[in-house]
Short mmCIF file of C-alpha atoms in Angstrom, two decimals:
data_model
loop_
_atom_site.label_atom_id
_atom_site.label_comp_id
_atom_site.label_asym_id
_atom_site.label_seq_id
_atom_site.Cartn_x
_atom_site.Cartn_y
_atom_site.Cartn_z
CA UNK A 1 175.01 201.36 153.60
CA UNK A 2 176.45 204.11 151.40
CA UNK A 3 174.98 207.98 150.80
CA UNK A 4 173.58 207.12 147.62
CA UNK A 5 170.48 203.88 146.97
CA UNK A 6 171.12 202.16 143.98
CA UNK A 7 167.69 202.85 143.07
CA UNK A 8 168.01 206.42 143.39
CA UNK A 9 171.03 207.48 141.90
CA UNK A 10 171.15 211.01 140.31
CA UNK A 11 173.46 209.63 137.50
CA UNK A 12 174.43 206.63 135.76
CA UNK A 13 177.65 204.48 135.10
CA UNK A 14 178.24 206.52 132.06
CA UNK A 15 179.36 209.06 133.97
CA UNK A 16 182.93 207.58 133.71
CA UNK A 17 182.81 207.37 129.96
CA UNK A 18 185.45 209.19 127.80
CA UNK A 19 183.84 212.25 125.94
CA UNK A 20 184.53 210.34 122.50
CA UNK A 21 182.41 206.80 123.63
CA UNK A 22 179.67 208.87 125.57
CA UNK A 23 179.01 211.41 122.37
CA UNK A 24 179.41 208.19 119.67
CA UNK A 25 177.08 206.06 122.31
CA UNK A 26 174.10 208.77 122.86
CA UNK A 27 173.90 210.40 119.25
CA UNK A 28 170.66 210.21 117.73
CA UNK A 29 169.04 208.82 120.51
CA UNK A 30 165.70 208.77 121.96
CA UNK A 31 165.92 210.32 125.86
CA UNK A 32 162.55 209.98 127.71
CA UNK A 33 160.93 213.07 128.77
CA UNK A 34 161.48 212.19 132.52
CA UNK A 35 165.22 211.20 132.26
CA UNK A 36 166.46 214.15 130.93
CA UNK A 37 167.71 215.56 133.97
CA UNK A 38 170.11 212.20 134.60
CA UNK A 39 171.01 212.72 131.03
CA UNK A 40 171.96 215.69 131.16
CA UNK A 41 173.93 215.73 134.76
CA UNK A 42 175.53 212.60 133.90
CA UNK A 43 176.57 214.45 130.51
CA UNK A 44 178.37 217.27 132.85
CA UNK A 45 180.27 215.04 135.29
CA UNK A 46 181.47 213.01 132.12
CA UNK A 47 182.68 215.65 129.93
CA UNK A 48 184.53 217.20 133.20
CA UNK A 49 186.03 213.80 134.28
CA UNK A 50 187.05 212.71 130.41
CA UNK A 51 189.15 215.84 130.69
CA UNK A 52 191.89 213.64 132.98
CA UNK A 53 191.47 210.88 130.38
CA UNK A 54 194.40 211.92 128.43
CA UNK A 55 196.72 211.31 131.24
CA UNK A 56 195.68 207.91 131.57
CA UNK A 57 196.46 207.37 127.84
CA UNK A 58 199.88 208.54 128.26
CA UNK A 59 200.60 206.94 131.33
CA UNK A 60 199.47 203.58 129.74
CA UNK A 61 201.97 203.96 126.35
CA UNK A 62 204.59 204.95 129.01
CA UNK A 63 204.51 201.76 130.78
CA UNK A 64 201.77 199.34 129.44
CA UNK A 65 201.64 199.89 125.80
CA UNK A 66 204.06 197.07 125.11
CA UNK A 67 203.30 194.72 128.10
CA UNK A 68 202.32 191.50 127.50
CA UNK A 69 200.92 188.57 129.78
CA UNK A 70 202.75 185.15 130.46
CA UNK A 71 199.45 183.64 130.86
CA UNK A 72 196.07 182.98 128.98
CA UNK A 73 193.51 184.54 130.92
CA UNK A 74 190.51 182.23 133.08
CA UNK A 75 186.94 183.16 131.65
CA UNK A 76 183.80 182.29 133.78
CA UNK A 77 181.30 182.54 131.49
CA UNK A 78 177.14 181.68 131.90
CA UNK A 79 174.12 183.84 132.06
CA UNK A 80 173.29 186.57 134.20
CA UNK A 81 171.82 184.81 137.42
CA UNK A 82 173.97 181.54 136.80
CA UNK A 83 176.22 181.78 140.01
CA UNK A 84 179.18 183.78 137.99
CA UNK A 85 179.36 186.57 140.59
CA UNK A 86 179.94 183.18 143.85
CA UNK A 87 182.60 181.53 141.21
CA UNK A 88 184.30 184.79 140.35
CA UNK A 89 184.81 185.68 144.20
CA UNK A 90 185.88 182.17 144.92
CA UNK A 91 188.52 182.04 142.81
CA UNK A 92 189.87 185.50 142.91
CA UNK A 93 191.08 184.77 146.76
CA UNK A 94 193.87 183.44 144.41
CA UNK A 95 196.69 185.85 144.52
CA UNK A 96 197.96 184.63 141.30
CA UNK A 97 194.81 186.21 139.39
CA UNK A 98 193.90 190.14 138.39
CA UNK A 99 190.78 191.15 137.88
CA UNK A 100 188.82 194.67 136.82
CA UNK A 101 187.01 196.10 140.16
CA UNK A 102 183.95 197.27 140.92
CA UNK A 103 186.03 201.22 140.77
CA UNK A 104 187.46 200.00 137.58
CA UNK A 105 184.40 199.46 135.98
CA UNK A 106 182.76 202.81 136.54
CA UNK A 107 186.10 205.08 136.07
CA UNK A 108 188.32 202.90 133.17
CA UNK A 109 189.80 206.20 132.56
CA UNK A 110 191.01 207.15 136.03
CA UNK A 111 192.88 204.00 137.06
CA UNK A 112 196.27 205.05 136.67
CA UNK A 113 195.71 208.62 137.85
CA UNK A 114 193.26 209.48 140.27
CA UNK A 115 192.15 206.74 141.75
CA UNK A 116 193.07 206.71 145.21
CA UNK A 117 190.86 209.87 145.73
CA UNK A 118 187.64 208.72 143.51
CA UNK A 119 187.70 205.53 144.65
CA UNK A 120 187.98 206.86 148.16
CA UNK A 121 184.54 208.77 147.24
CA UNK A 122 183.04 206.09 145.48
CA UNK A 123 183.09 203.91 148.53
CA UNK A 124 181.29 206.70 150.71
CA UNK A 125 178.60 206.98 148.25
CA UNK A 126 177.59 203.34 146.52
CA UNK A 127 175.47 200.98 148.63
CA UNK A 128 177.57 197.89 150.35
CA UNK A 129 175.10 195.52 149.25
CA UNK A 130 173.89 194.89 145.64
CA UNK A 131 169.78 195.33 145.32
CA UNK A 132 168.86 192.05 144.16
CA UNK A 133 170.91 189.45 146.46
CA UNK A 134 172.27 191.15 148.80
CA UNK A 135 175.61 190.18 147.61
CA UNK A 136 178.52 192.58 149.01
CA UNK A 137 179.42 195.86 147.13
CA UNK A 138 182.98 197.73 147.22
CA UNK A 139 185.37 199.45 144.94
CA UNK A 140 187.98 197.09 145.23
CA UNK A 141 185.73 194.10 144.68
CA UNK A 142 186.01 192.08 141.27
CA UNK A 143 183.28 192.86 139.03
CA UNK A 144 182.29 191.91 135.32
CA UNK A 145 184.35 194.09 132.84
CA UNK A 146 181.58 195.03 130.06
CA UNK A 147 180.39 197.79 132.23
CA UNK A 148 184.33 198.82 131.86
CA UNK A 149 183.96 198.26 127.99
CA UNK A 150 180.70 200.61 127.53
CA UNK A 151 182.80 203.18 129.00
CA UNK A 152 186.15 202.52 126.97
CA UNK A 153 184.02 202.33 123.33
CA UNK A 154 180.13 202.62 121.90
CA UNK A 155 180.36 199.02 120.94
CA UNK A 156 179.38 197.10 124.05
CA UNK A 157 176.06 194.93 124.71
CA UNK A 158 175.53 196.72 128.29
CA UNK A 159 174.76 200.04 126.47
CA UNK A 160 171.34 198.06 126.66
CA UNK A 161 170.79 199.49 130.19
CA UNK A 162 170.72 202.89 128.82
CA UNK A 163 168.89 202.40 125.80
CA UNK A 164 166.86 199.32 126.48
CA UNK A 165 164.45 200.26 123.16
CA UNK A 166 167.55 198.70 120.75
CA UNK A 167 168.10 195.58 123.46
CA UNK A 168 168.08 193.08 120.51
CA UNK A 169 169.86 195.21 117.85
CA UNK A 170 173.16 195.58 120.87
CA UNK A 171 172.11 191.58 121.33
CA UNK A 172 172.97 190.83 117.38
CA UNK A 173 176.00 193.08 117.13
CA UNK A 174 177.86 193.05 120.94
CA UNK A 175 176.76 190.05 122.27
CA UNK A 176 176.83 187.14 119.90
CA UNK A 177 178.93 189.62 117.57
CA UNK A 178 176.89 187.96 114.91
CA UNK A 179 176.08 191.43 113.22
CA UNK A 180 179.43 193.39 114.21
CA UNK A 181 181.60 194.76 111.93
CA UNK A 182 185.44 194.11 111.69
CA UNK A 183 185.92 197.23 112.14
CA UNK A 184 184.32 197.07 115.69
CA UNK A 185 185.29 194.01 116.56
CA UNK A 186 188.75 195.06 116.20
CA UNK A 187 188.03 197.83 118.63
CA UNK A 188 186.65 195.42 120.98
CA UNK A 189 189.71 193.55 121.23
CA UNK A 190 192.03 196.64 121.44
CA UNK A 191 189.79 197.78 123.93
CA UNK A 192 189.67 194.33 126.28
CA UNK A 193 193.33 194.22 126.03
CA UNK A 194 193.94 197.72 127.13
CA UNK A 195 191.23 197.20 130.22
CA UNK A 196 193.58 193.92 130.87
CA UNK A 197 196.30 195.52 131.15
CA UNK A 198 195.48 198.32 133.43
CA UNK A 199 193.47 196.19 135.58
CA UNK A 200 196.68 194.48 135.85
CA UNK A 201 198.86 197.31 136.49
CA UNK A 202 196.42 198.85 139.28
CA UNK A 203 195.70 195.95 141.25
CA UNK A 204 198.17 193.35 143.73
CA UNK A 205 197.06 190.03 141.88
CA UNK A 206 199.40 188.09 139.67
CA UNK A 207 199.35 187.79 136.05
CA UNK A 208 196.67 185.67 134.99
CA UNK A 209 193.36 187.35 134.06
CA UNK A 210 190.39 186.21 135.92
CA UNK A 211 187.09 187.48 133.72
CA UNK A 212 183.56 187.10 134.87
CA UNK A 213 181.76 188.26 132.41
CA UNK A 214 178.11 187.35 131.20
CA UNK A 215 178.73 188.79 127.76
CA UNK A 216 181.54 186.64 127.41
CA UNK A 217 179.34 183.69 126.69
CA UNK A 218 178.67 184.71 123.27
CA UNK A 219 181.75 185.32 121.98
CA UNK A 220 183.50 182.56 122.40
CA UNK A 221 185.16 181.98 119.12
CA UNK A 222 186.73 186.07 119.49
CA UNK A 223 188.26 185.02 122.65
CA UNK A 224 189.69 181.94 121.85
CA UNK A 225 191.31 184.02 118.66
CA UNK A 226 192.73 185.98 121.18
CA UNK A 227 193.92 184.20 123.70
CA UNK A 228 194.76 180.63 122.08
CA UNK A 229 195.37 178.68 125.03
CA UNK A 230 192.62 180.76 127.68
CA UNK A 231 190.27 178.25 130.15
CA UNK A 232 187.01 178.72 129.96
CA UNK A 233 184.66 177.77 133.14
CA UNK A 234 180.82 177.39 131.96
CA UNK A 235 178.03 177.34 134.44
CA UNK A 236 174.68 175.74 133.82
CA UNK A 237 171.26 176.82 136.11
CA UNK A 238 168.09 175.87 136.58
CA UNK A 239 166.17 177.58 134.08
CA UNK A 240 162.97 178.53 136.46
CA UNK A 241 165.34 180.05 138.61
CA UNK A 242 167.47 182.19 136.36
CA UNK A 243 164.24 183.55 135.00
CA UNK A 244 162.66 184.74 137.78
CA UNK A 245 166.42 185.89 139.06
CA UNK A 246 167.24 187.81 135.88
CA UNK A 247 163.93 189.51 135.64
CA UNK A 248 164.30 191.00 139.19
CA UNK A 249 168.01 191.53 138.49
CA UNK A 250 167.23 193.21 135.07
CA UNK A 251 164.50 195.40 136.66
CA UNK A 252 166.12 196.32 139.57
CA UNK A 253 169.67 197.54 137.46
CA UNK A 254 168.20 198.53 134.39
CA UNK A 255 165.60 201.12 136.13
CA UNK A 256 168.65 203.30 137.96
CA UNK A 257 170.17 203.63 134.46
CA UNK A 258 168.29 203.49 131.97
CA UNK A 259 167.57 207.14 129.30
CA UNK A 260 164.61 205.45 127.86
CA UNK A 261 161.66 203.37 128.89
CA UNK A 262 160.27 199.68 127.87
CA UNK A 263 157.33 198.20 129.38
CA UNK A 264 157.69 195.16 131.66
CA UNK A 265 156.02 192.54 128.92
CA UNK A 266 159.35 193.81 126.34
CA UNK A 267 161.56 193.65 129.35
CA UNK A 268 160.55 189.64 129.96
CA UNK A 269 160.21 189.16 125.58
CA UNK A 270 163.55 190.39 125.57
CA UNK A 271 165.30 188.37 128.41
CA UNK A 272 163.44 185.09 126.90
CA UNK A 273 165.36 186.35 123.07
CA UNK A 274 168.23 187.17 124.81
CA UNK A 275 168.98 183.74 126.86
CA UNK A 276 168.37 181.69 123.53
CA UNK A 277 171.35 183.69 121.53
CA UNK A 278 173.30 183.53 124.45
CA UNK A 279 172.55 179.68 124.63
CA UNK A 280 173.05 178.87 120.92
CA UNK A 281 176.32 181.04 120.54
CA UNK A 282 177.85 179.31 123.25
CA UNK A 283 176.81 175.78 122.21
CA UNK A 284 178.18 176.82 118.43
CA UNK A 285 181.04 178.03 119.43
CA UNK A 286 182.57 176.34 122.11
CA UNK A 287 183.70 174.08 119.92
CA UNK A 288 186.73 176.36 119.35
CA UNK A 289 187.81 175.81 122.38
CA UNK A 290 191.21 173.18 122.75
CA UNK A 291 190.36 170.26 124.17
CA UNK A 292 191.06 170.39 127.95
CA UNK A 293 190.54 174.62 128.20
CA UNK A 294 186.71 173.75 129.21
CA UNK A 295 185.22 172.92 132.56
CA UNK A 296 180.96 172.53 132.52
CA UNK A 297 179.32 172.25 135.51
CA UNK A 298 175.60 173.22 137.17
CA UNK A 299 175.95 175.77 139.51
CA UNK A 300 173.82 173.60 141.70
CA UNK A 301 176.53 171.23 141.89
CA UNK A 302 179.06 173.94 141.93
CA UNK A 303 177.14 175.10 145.20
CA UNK A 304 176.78 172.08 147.14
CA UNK A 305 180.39 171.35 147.38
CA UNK A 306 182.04 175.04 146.52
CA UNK A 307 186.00 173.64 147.93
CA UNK A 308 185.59 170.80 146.39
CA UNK A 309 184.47 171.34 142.89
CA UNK A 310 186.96 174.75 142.76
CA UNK A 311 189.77 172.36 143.33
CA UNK A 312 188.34 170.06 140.52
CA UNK A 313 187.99 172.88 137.98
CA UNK A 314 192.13 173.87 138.75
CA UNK A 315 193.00 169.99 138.03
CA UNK A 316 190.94 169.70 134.76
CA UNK A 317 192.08 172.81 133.28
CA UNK A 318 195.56 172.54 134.50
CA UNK A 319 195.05 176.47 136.12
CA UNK A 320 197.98 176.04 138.52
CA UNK A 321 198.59 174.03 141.49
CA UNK A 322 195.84 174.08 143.65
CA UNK A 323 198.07 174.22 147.40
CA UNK A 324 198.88 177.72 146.76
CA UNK A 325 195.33 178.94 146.84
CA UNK A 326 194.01 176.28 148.90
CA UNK A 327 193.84 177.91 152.57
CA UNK A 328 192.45 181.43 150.99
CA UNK A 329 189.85 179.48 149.04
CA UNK A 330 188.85 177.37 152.09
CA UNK A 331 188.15 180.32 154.25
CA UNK A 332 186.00 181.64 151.86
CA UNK A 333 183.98 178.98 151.22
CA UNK A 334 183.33 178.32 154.47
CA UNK A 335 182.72 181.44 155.26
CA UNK A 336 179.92 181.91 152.70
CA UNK A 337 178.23 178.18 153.67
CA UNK A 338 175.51 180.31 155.83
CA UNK A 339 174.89 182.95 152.88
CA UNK A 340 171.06 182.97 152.49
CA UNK A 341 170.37 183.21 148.69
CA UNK A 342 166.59 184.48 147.77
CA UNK A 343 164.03 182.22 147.16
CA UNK A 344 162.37 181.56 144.47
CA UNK A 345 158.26 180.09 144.10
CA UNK A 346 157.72 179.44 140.33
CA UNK A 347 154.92 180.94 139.73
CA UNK A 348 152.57 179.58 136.61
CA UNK A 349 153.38 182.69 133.94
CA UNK A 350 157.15 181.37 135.13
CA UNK A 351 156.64 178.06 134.29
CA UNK A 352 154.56 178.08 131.20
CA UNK A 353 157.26 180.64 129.56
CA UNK A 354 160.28 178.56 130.57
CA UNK A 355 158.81 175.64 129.48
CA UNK A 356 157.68 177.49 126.07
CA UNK A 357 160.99 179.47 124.93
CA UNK A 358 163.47 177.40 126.87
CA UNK A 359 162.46 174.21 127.38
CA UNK A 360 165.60 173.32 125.08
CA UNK A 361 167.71 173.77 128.10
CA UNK A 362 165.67 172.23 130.47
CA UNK A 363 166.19 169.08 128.47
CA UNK A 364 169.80 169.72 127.53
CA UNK A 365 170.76 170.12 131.06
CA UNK A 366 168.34 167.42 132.60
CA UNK A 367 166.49 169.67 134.80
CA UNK A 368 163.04 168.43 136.03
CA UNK A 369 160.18 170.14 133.48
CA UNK A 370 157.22 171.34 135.82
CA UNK A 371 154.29 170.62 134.14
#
């Protein structure tokens, strides 16, 4: 167990911001009364860490601004709750992948300068386990780049944590991108380059980009635009169960960092909104992806045989040969056969708003509708 509880923290992720994104984020908006004090101490440690920013952004034209990657990158996309965190472990025990850490995600800006000694401190103070499944927390673990993004530019979906009052209004424009600019969107993809890049640069993996990424889901035609030939991994999960997972996992994350306040009936209206843009972006545009990029499966299949269905996913997309990997991924997976997920009892307000906003899915997927 680290210093610092999740669920306490005196400070959110935005403390690793750059001046520019955390003043073009927060302008003209709401704090709550009782979050002031975060705001404004996360405010101080940001503005004194964007002031090593700058050497970052020279270090990076130096000796990254014209590097480019022999490989498309792997995306594992799905919804929060869908098993992307188990995948995204699993197949980063290949040493021919890179991925954005845990360290990473909080300081973007102090990768290639820095980071031995923050990430050193960051490990003494963040919890080793995260709050809602007890899955294991480090610096040097991978971990889903958009909290990277909100840092790097005000246009990412996760600024939702902060200001939870605009949820659907970051859904429309950073999400699904159906309401983003081209101005922004071109920012995005400078922006996810740049983060690929130093990722790359800062950690021992190889030179294929592994992304986990819940965001991801929606923007499938952007990627695809970006990285032509990229593989794309999509995981499909009981319904009942990512509800009642995402609403602890929202709750849980979104209290420790959030500058203003919704009540829990918008928090659940906005998760049910939320999952059906998610859903129908995906399902629109995956048909940009080349025939033979994309590998569907239910995490409950995924789960039952982990090895097995890894190995399955490197054959259909043609990834890379499987031997290579095979021993590292085996340990793993056997390793993690014992993990004790939470449990889940559906209870009837579960159930009757499933079956009401998403029963779509529950059909799609052939998952058994409780009555």
């Amino acid at each position: 167990m680290g210093l610092l509880e999740f669920s306490k923290l005196p400070v959110n992720t935005l403390v690793g911001a750059d001046w520019k994104t955390f003043k073009e984020m927060t302008r003209g908006q709401e704090i709550a009364p009782d979050k002031r004090t975060k705001y404004y101490l996360t405010k101080s440690v940001c503005r004194l860490l964007s002031l090593l920013a700058p050497i970052q952004d020279r270090r990076f034209e130096e000796k990254l601004g014209a590097y480019e990657f022999d490989h498309d990158p792997v995306f594992i996309l799905g919804h929060w709750r869908s098993g992307t965190t188990f995948v995204h472990n699993i197949f980063a025990q290949d040493d021919n992948f890179c991925y954005t850490t845990t360290y990473q995600t909080v300081f973007p800006h102090l990768m290639m300068f820095g980071q031995p000694f923050f990430k050193k401190t960051m490990g003494w103070l963040m919890p080793n386990k995260r709050p809602t499944d007890n899955m294991e927390l480090a610096p040097d673990l991978p971990q889903e780049e958009e909290f990277a993004l909100s840092n790097m530019m005000p246009y990412s979906f996760y600024d939702f944590w902060f200001f939870p009052q605009k949820w659907q209004e970051y859904c429309d424009k950073y999400l699904t991108f159906e309401n983003i600019t081209k101005e922004e969107l071109q920012v995005f993809k400078e922006t996810f380059v740049k983060l690929m890049k130093i990722s790359r640069y800062c950690t021992t993996g190889g030179d294929v980009y592994l992304s986990k990424n819940p965001p991801h889901t929606g923007r499938v035609k952007a990627l695809v635009e970006m990285f032509p030939n990229a593989k794309f991994i999509y995981l499909m999960r009981n319904p009942y169960t990512v509800f009642e997972s995402t609403r602890s996992f929202f709750t849980n994350t979104i209290k420790p960092l959030e500058l203003q306040h919704i009540s829990d009936e918008e928090m659940e209206n906005n998760i049910l909104l939320t999952y059906t843009k998610l859903y129908r972006a995906y399902e629109e545009q995956k048909k940009y992806v080349p025939e033979g990029n994309l590998f569907e499966v239910k995490f409950e299949d995924f789960e039952a045989d982990a090895f097995g269905t890894t190995k399955l996913a490197y054959e259909k997309l043609g990834i890379r040969e499987f031997d290579c990997a095979e021993a590292a991924i085996r340990q793993y997976t056997d390793r993690k056969k014992g993990y004790k997920k939470n449990k889940y009892e559906y209870k009837p307000r579960t159930i009757q708003l499933v079956n009401e906003n998403w029963g779509y899915a529950l059909k799609d997927w052939d998952y058994e509708i409780h009555p």
